Short mmCIF file of C-alpha atoms in Angstrom, two decimals:
data_model
loop_
_atom_site.label_atom_id
_atom_site.label_comp_id
_atom_site.label_asym_id
_atom_site.label_seq_id
_atom_site.Cartn_x
_atom_site.Cartn_y
_atom_site.Cartn_z
CA MET Q 1 61.73 106.31 71.05
CA HIS Q 2 60.89 109.81 70.12
CA SER Q 3 61.90 112.30 67.57
CA PRO Q 4 65.76 112.88 67.91
CA ILE Q 5 65.53 116.57 66.79
CA PRO Q 6 66.68 118.74 69.64
CA GLU Q 7 63.68 120.92 69.78
CA THR Q 8 61.37 121.63 72.72
CA SER Q 9 58.53 124.04 73.22
CA ALA Q 10 59.23 127.50 74.62
CA SER Q 11 57.11 126.82 77.65
CA ALA Q 12 58.86 123.54 78.40
CA LYS Q 13 62.29 125.12 78.06
CA GLN Q 14 61.22 127.86 80.37
CA ASP Q 15 59.99 125.37 82.99
CA LEU Q 16 63.33 123.45 82.73
CA MET Q 17 65.38 126.66 83.13
CA ARG Q 18 63.18 127.99 85.90
CA SER Q 19 63.88 124.87 87.93
CA LEU Q 20 67.54 125.92 88.00
CA SER Q 21 66.83 129.35 89.65
CA ARG Q 22 66.21 128.09 93.18
CA PRO Q 23 68.79 129.27 95.74
CA PHE Q 24 70.94 126.34 96.95
CA PRO Q 25 73.08 127.05 100.08
CA PRO Q 26 76.44 125.26 100.37
CA TYR Q 27 75.91 121.88 102.02
CA PHE Q 28 78.31 122.27 104.87
CA GLU Q 29 76.74 125.59 105.89
CA LYS Q 30 73.61 123.53 106.62
CA THR Q 31 75.18 120.73 108.52
CA GLY Q 32 78.17 122.52 110.14
CA ALA Q 33 81.77 121.92 109.29
CA HIS Q 34 82.73 120.28 112.56
CA GLN Q 35 81.06 116.88 112.38
CA LYS Q 36 83.66 114.22 113.26
CA GLN Q 37 83.11 111.80 110.38
CA TYR Q 38 81.80 112.36 106.89
CA ARG Q 39 79.91 109.57 105.19
CA ILE Q 40 81.06 109.00 101.61
CA GLY Q 41 78.72 107.47 99.00
CA LEU Q 42 80.46 106.19 95.89
CA ILE Q 43 78.98 105.66 92.40
CA GLY Q 44 80.88 103.15 90.34
CA THR Q 45 82.92 100.02 90.94
CA GLY Q 46 85.60 100.30 88.16
CA PHE Q 47 89.38 100.97 88.29
CA ILE Q 48 88.96 104.59 89.59
CA ALA Q 49 86.19 103.78 92.16
CA SER Q 50 88.02 100.67 93.49
CA GLY Q 51 91.33 102.61 93.92
CA PHE Q 52 89.62 105.47 95.65
CA SER Q 53 87.81 103.22 98.07
CA ARG Q 54 91.09 101.62 99.09
CA MET Q 55 92.61 105.09 99.62
CA LEU Q 56 89.58 106.10 101.72
CA GLN Q 57 90.00 103.01 103.92
CA ARG Q 58 93.72 103.51 104.51
CA HIS Q 59 94.05 107.34 104.63
CA GLY Q 60 90.62 108.77 105.33
CA ARG Q 61 90.39 108.50 109.10
CA ASP Q 62 87.55 111.09 109.28
CA LEU Q 63 85.80 109.67 106.21
CA LYS Q 64 83.76 106.54 106.02
CA LEU Q 65 82.64 104.73 102.91
CA THR Q 66 78.99 103.83 103.61
CA SER Q 67 77.44 102.83 100.29
CA VAL Q 68 78.60 101.98 96.78
CA LEU Q 69 76.09 102.15 93.91
CA THR Q 70 76.55 99.49 91.25
CA ARG Q 71 74.38 98.34 88.30
CA ARG Q 72 76.08 94.90 88.22
CA ALA Q 73 74.32 91.83 89.47
CA ARG Q 74 75.32 90.94 93.02
CA ASP Q 75 76.53 87.47 91.90
CA GLU Q 76 78.62 88.85 89.05
CA LYS Q 77 82.32 88.48 89.48
CA ASN Q 78 83.53 91.72 90.84
CA ASN Q 79 86.96 92.79 92.05
CA PHE Q 80 85.55 95.69 94.09
CA PRO Q 81 87.43 95.59 97.47
CA PHE Q 82 84.45 96.15 99.70
CA PRO Q 83 81.47 94.15 98.30
CA GLU Q 84 79.56 94.51 101.61
CA GLN Q 85 78.95 98.13 100.74
CA LEU Q 86 77.43 97.49 97.36
CA THR Q 87 73.84 98.60 96.73
CA HIS Q 88 71.45 98.91 93.76
CA SER Q 89 69.47 101.60 95.53
CA ILE Q 90 70.06 105.29 94.63
CA ALA Q 91 67.88 106.22 97.60
CA GLU Q 92 70.09 104.21 99.96
CA ILE Q 93 73.24 105.81 98.84
CA ILE Q 94 71.85 109.37 99.10
CA ASP Q 95 70.34 108.73 102.55
CA ASN Q 96 73.47 107.31 104.00
CA SER Q 97 75.96 109.86 102.64
CA ASP Q 98 77.15 113.36 103.30
CA ILE Q 99 79.21 113.63 100.12
CA ILE Q 100 78.63 111.80 96.76
CA ILE Q 101 81.66 110.75 94.72
CA GLU Q 102 80.67 109.90 91.09
CA CYS Q 103 83.16 108.00 88.88
CA SER Q 104 81.08 105.70 86.72
CA GLY Q 105 82.27 107.16 83.47
CA ASP Q 106 78.74 106.80 82.03
CA VAL Q 107 77.09 110.09 81.00
CA LEU Q 108 73.48 108.97 81.15
CA HIS Q 109 73.74 107.11 84.45
CA ALA Q 110 75.72 109.91 85.97
CA THR Q 111 73.23 112.52 84.97
CA ASP Q 112 70.34 110.65 86.53
CA VAL Q 113 72.18 109.87 89.75
CA ILE Q 114 73.73 113.35 90.21
CA HIS Q 115 70.34 114.91 89.66
CA GLN Q 116 68.77 113.01 92.46
CA ALA Q 117 71.74 113.64 94.76
CA MET Q 118 71.64 117.34 94.18
CA LEU Q 119 67.85 117.54 94.73
CA ALA Q 120 68.53 115.89 98.04
CA GLY Q 121 71.09 118.64 98.85
CA LYS Q 122 74.17 116.50 98.69
CA PRO Q 123 77.51 117.95 97.34
CA VAL Q 124 78.89 115.93 94.45
CA ILE Q 125 82.46 115.34 93.47
CA THR Q 126 83.14 113.68 90.15
CA MET Q 127 85.88 112.00 88.18
CA ASN Q 128 83.80 112.17 84.97
CA SER Q 129 84.73 114.64 82.30
CA GLU Q 130 82.34 112.95 79.93
CA PHE Q 131 79.39 113.85 82.25
CA HIS Q 132 80.51 117.49 82.69
CA VAL Q 133 81.02 118.29 78.95
CA THR Q 134 77.68 116.82 78.03
CA THR Q 135 75.17 117.86 80.84
CA GLY Q 136 77.30 119.27 83.58
CA SER Q 137 76.32 122.89 82.82
CA TYR Q 138 72.75 122.20 84.00
CA PHE Q 139 74.08 121.02 87.40
CA ALA Q 140 76.55 123.92 87.67
CA ARG Q 141 73.48 126.04 88.13
CA MET Q 142 71.97 123.79 90.90
CA GLY Q 143 74.67 123.79 93.53
CA MET Q 144 77.97 122.15 94.58
CA VAL Q 145 79.17 119.82 91.78
CA THR Q 146 82.87 119.80 91.05
CA GLU Q 147 85.40 117.58 89.13
CA ALA Q 148 88.19 116.17 91.38
CA GLU Q 149 91.95 116.45 91.03
CA GLY Q 150 93.37 113.28 89.60
CA ASP Q 151 92.35 113.31 85.90
CA GLN Q 152 94.03 116.03 83.73
CA PRO Q 153 91.26 118.59 84.03
CA GLY Q 154 91.34 118.63 87.83
CA CYS Q 155 95.09 118.73 87.81
CA LEU Q 156 95.00 121.69 85.37
CA ALA Q 157 92.58 123.47 87.63
CA ALA Q 158 94.82 122.98 90.66
CA LEU Q 159 97.89 124.16 88.60
CA ARG Q 160 95.96 127.09 87.40
CA GLU Q 161 95.09 128.14 90.95
CA GLU Q 162 98.71 127.80 92.03
CA ALA Q 163 99.88 129.81 89.05
CA GLU Q 164 97.46 132.67 89.65
CA MET Q 165 98.37 132.85 93.35
CA MET Q 166 101.91 133.67 92.21
CA GLY Q 167 100.73 136.41 89.88
CA PHE Q 168 100.91 134.43 86.60
CA LYS Q 169 98.23 134.83 83.89
CA PRO Q 170 97.51 131.53 82.14
CA VAL Q 171 97.10 131.68 78.36
CA VAL Q 172 97.42 128.00 77.56
CA TYR Q 173 95.81 125.07 79.49
CA GLY Q 174 97.74 122.08 78.13
CA ASN Q 175 97.45 118.29 78.26
CA MET Q 176 100.24 115.91 77.30
CA LYS Q 177 99.44 112.85 75.26
CA GLY Q 178 101.84 110.05 74.32
CA PHE Q 179 100.01 108.26 71.51
CA LEU Q 180 97.10 108.60 69.05
CA ASN Q 181 95.36 106.32 66.62
CA HIS Q 182 91.92 107.53 65.37
CA THR Q 183 90.90 103.98 64.20
CA PRO Q 184 92.32 101.37 66.51
CA LEU Q 185 91.33 97.72 65.98
CA PRO Q 186 89.27 95.81 68.46
CA GLU Q 187 91.92 93.11 68.87
CA GLU Q 188 94.54 95.79 69.56
CA MET Q 189 92.33 97.45 72.26
CA SER Q 190 91.50 94.00 73.81
CA TYR Q 191 95.21 93.30 74.17
CA TRP Q 192 96.08 96.66 75.72
CA SER Q 193 92.98 96.58 77.92
CA SER Q 194 94.04 93.28 79.37
CA LYS Q 195 97.72 94.34 79.73
CA GLN Q 196 96.81 97.69 81.51
CA GLY Q 197 93.93 96.31 83.66
CA ILE Q 198 91.30 98.92 82.49
CA SER Q 199 88.23 98.47 80.36
CA ILE Q 200 88.37 98.19 76.66
CA GLU Q 201 86.10 101.22 76.33
CA GLN Q 202 88.61 103.34 78.37
CA THR Q 203 91.57 102.01 76.39
CA THR Q 204 89.83 102.87 73.13
CA SER Q 205 88.75 106.39 74.09
CA PHE Q 206 92.34 107.14 75.25
CA THR Q 207 93.81 105.71 72.02
CA ASP Q 208 91.45 107.32 69.43
CA GLY Q 209 91.77 110.77 71.07
CA THR Q 210 88.16 111.05 72.27
CA LYS Q 211 89.13 111.32 75.89
CA ILE Q 212 91.65 114.12 75.51
CA GLN Q 213 89.12 116.02 73.23
CA ILE Q 214 86.55 115.73 76.03
CA GLU Q 215 88.99 116.82 78.68
CA GLN Q 216 90.20 119.90 76.91
CA ALA Q 217 86.60 120.97 75.91
CA PHE Q 218 85.78 120.72 79.54
CA VAL Q 219 88.75 122.73 80.59
CA ALA Q 220 87.99 125.38 77.99
CA ASN Q 221 84.47 125.77 79.33
CA ALA Q 222 85.60 125.75 82.88
CA PHE Q 223 88.01 128.65 82.51
CA GLY Q 224 86.46 130.73 79.81
CA ALA Q 225 89.04 129.63 77.22
CA THR Q 226 88.50 128.70 73.59
CA ILE Q 227 89.96 126.34 71.00
CA THR Q 228 91.76 127.40 67.85
CA LYS Q 229 90.21 124.70 65.56
CA GLN Q 230 87.90 121.68 65.62
CA GLY Q 231 89.85 118.68 66.89
CA LEU Q 232 92.50 120.86 68.63
CA GLU Q 233 96.00 121.62 67.53
CA GLY Q 234 97.68 118.57 69.04
CA LEU Q 235 101.16 119.70 68.14
CA PRO Q 236 103.85 117.00 67.99
CA ALA Q 237 106.59 117.70 70.51
CA THR Q 238 110.15 116.62 71.24
CA ASP Q 239 110.86 119.74 73.31
CA VAL Q 240 107.78 120.21 75.47
CA ASP Q 241 108.56 123.77 76.60
CA LYS Q 242 109.18 124.89 73.06
CA THR Q 243 106.06 123.39 71.73
CA ALA Q 244 104.02 124.65 74.66
CA ILE Q 245 105.16 128.23 73.80
CA GLU Q 246 104.03 127.57 70.17
CA LEU Q 247 100.53 127.13 71.59
CA ALA Q 248 100.94 130.39 73.55
CA GLN Q 249 101.70 132.12 70.30
CA LYS Q 250 98.51 130.66 68.75
CA ALA Q 251 96.62 131.96 71.78
CA ALA Q 252 97.97 135.39 71.32
CA ALA Q 253 96.79 135.31 67.67
CA ALA Q 254 93.40 134.14 68.83
CA GLY Q 255 93.18 136.92 71.39
CA SER Q 256 92.09 134.45 74.07
CA ALA Q 257 93.36 131.84 76.42
CA ILE Q 258 93.14 128.42 74.73
CA SER Q 259 92.86 124.76 75.75
CA ASP Q 260 94.83 122.20 73.76
CA TYR Q 261 97.35 119.36 73.94
CA ILE Q 262 100.77 118.26 72.71
CA LEU Q 263 101.59 114.86 71.30
CA ALA Q 264 104.84 113.81 72.96
CA PRO Q 265 105.65 110.05 72.81
CA GLY Q 266 107.71 108.86 75.67
CA LYS Q 267 106.93 111.91 77.91
CA ALA Q 268 105.12 111.75 81.17
CA PRO Q 269 101.29 112.06 80.87
CA GLY Q 270 101.08 115.31 82.70
CA VAL Q 271 99.60 118.84 82.32
CA PHE Q 272 100.95 122.30 81.89
CA VAL Q 273 99.97 125.93 81.77
CA VAL Q 274 101.66 128.48 79.77
CA CYS Q 275 101.52 131.89 81.49
CA THR Q 276 102.65 135.55 81.24
CA HIS Q 277 103.74 137.75 84.14
CA VAL Q 278 104.32 141.42 84.60
CA GLU Q 279 107.45 142.61 82.75
CA GLU Q 280 109.14 143.80 85.96
CA GLU Q 281 109.43 140.23 87.15
CA ALA Q 282 111.23 138.94 84.01
CA PRO Q 283 114.80 139.11 85.44
CA ALA Q 284 113.78 137.33 88.56
CA LEU Q 285 111.88 134.62 86.67
CA ASN Q 286 114.86 134.13 84.41
CA TYR Q 287 117.20 133.77 87.43
CA LEU Q 288 114.68 131.09 88.74
CA LYS Q 289 115.14 129.12 85.53
CA LEU Q 290 111.86 129.81 83.89
CA GLY Q 291 113.42 131.50 80.89
CA GLY Q 292 113.49 135.00 79.57
CA GLY Q 293 109.72 135.26 78.87
CA PRO Q 294 107.34 136.56 77.85
CA TYR Q 295 105.89 133.09 78.18
CA TYR Q 296 106.56 130.71 81.13
CA VAL Q 297 105.74 127.10 81.26
CA LEU Q 298 104.55 125.57 84.56
CA MET Q 299 104.20 121.81 84.47
CA LYS Q 300 103.00 118.93 86.60
CA ASN Q 301 104.42 115.78 85.09
CA TYR Q 302 102.00 113.27 86.50
CA HIS Q 303 98.26 112.78 87.30
CA LEU Q 304 97.34 110.07 89.74
CA CYS Q 305 93.60 109.62 89.21
CA GLN Q 306 92.08 107.95 92.30
CA TYR Q 307 95.01 108.85 94.60
CA GLU Q 308 94.22 112.53 94.20
CA ILE Q 309 90.46 112.53 94.70
CA LEU Q 310 90.90 112.91 98.49
CA LYS Q 311 92.43 116.30 97.99
CA THR Q 312 89.22 117.54 96.54
CA VAL Q 313 87.18 115.86 99.18
CA ARG Q 314 89.22 117.82 101.75
CA ARG Q 315 88.67 120.95 99.65
CA VAL Q 316 84.91 120.63 99.80
CA ILE Q 317 84.82 119.78 103.53
CA ASN Q 318 86.92 122.82 104.28
CA GLY Q 319 84.79 125.19 102.30
CA GLY Q 320 87.11 125.55 99.28
CA GLY Q 321 84.32 125.51 96.85
CA VAL Q 322 84.20 124.29 93.21
CA LEU Q 323 87.53 123.30 91.67
CA LEU Q 324 86.08 123.28 88.18
CA ASN Q 325 82.79 122.52 86.38
CA ASN Q 326 81.63 123.03 82.82
CA SER Q 327 80.31 126.59 83.57
CA GLU Q 328 76.76 127.72 83.22
CA SER Q 329 77.28 128.88 79.66
CA PRO Q 330 79.57 126.52 77.72
CA THR Q 331 80.97 127.42 74.31
CA ILE Q 332 82.80 124.17 73.42
CA SER Q 333 81.21 120.76 72.91
CA VAL Q 334 82.48 117.44 71.65
CA VAL Q 335 81.01 116.20 68.34
CA GLY Q 336 80.76 112.59 67.24
CA ILE Q 337 82.76 111.77 64.10
CA ALA Q 338 81.92 108.52 62.35
CA LYS Q 339 84.92 106.26 62.07
CA ALA Q 340 83.30 104.22 59.20
CA ASP Q 341 80.18 104.36 57.09
CA LEU Q 342 77.16 103.73 59.25
CA PRO Q 343 74.03 102.48 57.26
CA VAL Q 344 70.44 103.11 58.15
CA GLY Q 345 69.51 100.89 61.11
CA THR Q 346 72.89 100.58 62.62
CA LYS Q 347 72.80 100.56 66.35
CA ILE Q 348 75.47 102.57 68.20
CA THR Q 349 75.52 101.06 71.63
CA ARG Q 350 78.32 103.31 72.90
CA ALA Q 351 80.19 106.12 71.11
CA ILE Q 352 82.81 107.01 73.73
CA GLY Q 353 85.23 104.13 73.59
CA GLY Q 354 83.56 102.36 70.75
CA PHE Q 355 84.58 101.42 67.23
CA GLN Q 356 81.99 103.40 65.30
CA VAL Q 357 82.48 106.88 66.53
CA ARG Q 358 85.20 109.15 67.96
CA GLY Q 359 85.04 112.63 69.44
CA GLU Q 360 86.38 116.08 68.50
CA ALA Q 361 86.15 119.30 70.41
CA ALA Q 362 84.30 122.06 68.47
CA ARG Q 363 82.84 125.47 69.03
CA ILE Q 364 79.05 125.10 69.65
CA GLN Q 365 78.36 128.03 67.31
CA ASP Q 366 80.12 126.20 64.45
CA VAL Q 367 78.11 122.88 64.88
CA PRO Q 368 74.52 123.93 65.69
CA ARG Q 369 72.98 120.50 64.83
CA HIS Q 370 75.64 118.23 66.34
CA VAL Q 371 74.83 115.50 68.88
CA PRO Q 372 77.19 115.80 71.84
CA ILE Q 373 79.06 112.46 71.78
CA GLY Q 374 78.10 111.69 75.32
CA LEU Q 375 74.44 111.29 74.19
CA ILE Q 376 75.23 108.77 71.47
CA GLN Q 377 74.38 105.76 73.41
CA ASN Q 378 71.81 103.05 72.31
CA ALA Q 379 71.15 105.16 69.33
CA VAL Q 380 69.84 103.98 65.91
CA VAL Q 381 71.05 105.49 62.61
CA THR Q 382 68.06 106.91 60.58
CA ARG Q 383 69.91 108.27 57.56
CA PRO Q 384 73.24 107.20 56.10
CA ILE Q 385 76.29 108.53 57.85
CA HIS Q 386 79.61 108.50 56.02
CA ALA Q 387 83.10 107.99 57.55
CA GLY Q 388 84.51 111.37 58.78
CA GLN Q 389 81.12 113.01 59.01
CA ILE Q 390 79.91 114.93 62.12
CA ILE Q 391 76.83 113.12 63.47
CA GLU Q 392 73.78 115.36 63.82
CA PHE Q 393 70.45 114.88 65.52
CA ASP Q 394 68.60 114.24 62.26
CA ASP Q 395 70.93 111.26 61.73
CA LEU Q 396 69.85 109.35 64.80
CA ASP Q 397 66.91 108.05 66.74
CA LEU Q 398 67.99 108.55 70.34
CA PRO Q 399 66.21 107.12 73.45
CA GLU Q 400 64.43 109.60 75.59
CA THR Q 401 66.60 110.33 78.65
CA MET Q 402 67.05 113.15 81.14
CA ALA Q 403 70.47 113.81 79.48
CA LEU Q 404 68.73 114.34 76.15
CA ASP Q 405 66.26 116.71 77.68
CA ILE Q 406 69.06 118.75 79.21
CA ALA Q 407 70.93 118.93 75.90
CA ARG Q 408 67.82 120.25 74.25
CA ALA Q 409 67.60 122.96 76.78
CA LEU Q 410 71.32 123.79 76.70
CA TYR Q 411 71.98 123.61 73.00
CA SER Q 412 68.79 124.31 71.19
#
């Protein structure tokens, strides 16, 4: 292990940033857009990856799943539907694929694999907000990497495009959450993990709010929006439209579009944008049941994860370009907040979806020494951390990884 302080020499930083300046032509300009079948390489074998592979098999007649990268032992029990496609070789998946789909949910692993894929000239589609908000800006400078529709950020991006094509100007990018518990107990999360059929880490990150903080930080960076406070507003809502417009009023006070969420128990886990339009259209929009303005709420009341990824695959094949990425110059990060006191020597195996740390979105300029939560993996506490404290680089001994090198260049 090396010093965790996010400092690097000026020459080393220049070398890292210079490597991003190479021109990178769109992949399908090189190969031609008329090939009959596209080979799909998949990273991950969990809930999302398994569902996507089944969709590909049933509905992707011009798409072929050729390789699936897994870190699990071959003899480990695995419910992945196409075990014959599994490989441990990154080189194999890159060589046998035209498009890489990354949905491992692991920041460090995704960073390493996506780097190799992009150096090989492969376009990458992700279902991994955690990756984007931690190291994604580095790759946004390298070439084609985009989040997919399916999770809330991709669905918000698609809704934003639709709104803008109709002349609307989004001022709020909103997410809808049904429940929140910052400090859930392991036995609770084990129960709900088993009941819902997803991992305990996913269940925990959804419950303690880390996931929605990551998603909305990502959305803010993607669309040049901001946040109104650390941890977001998260307004409680019984009337979704009314509460969404409250967020629009906060955006007006901030003088910028904002990214946030509402807490609406019992409501659909969808997304919304609050928009303005030119004043002359107010009578027509009122007639069309959007209200009298000046704010209009457009909503998608579902997100269907693996079922929607195919839409983004088609987008890339057809030359539609990036749906969203973390931008080359992010302004929002996600800090780690200790859930309990962490004495010196404590090992944090995993922060996202763990029981020691949760995440909050924050303006980078306000938290200059923070460790992005996606990096807090296999870290050892080097000075006492108190419950509720933002975790800083001086608090941890972090393993040397490519993700840590990128964070040093991006945030130091």
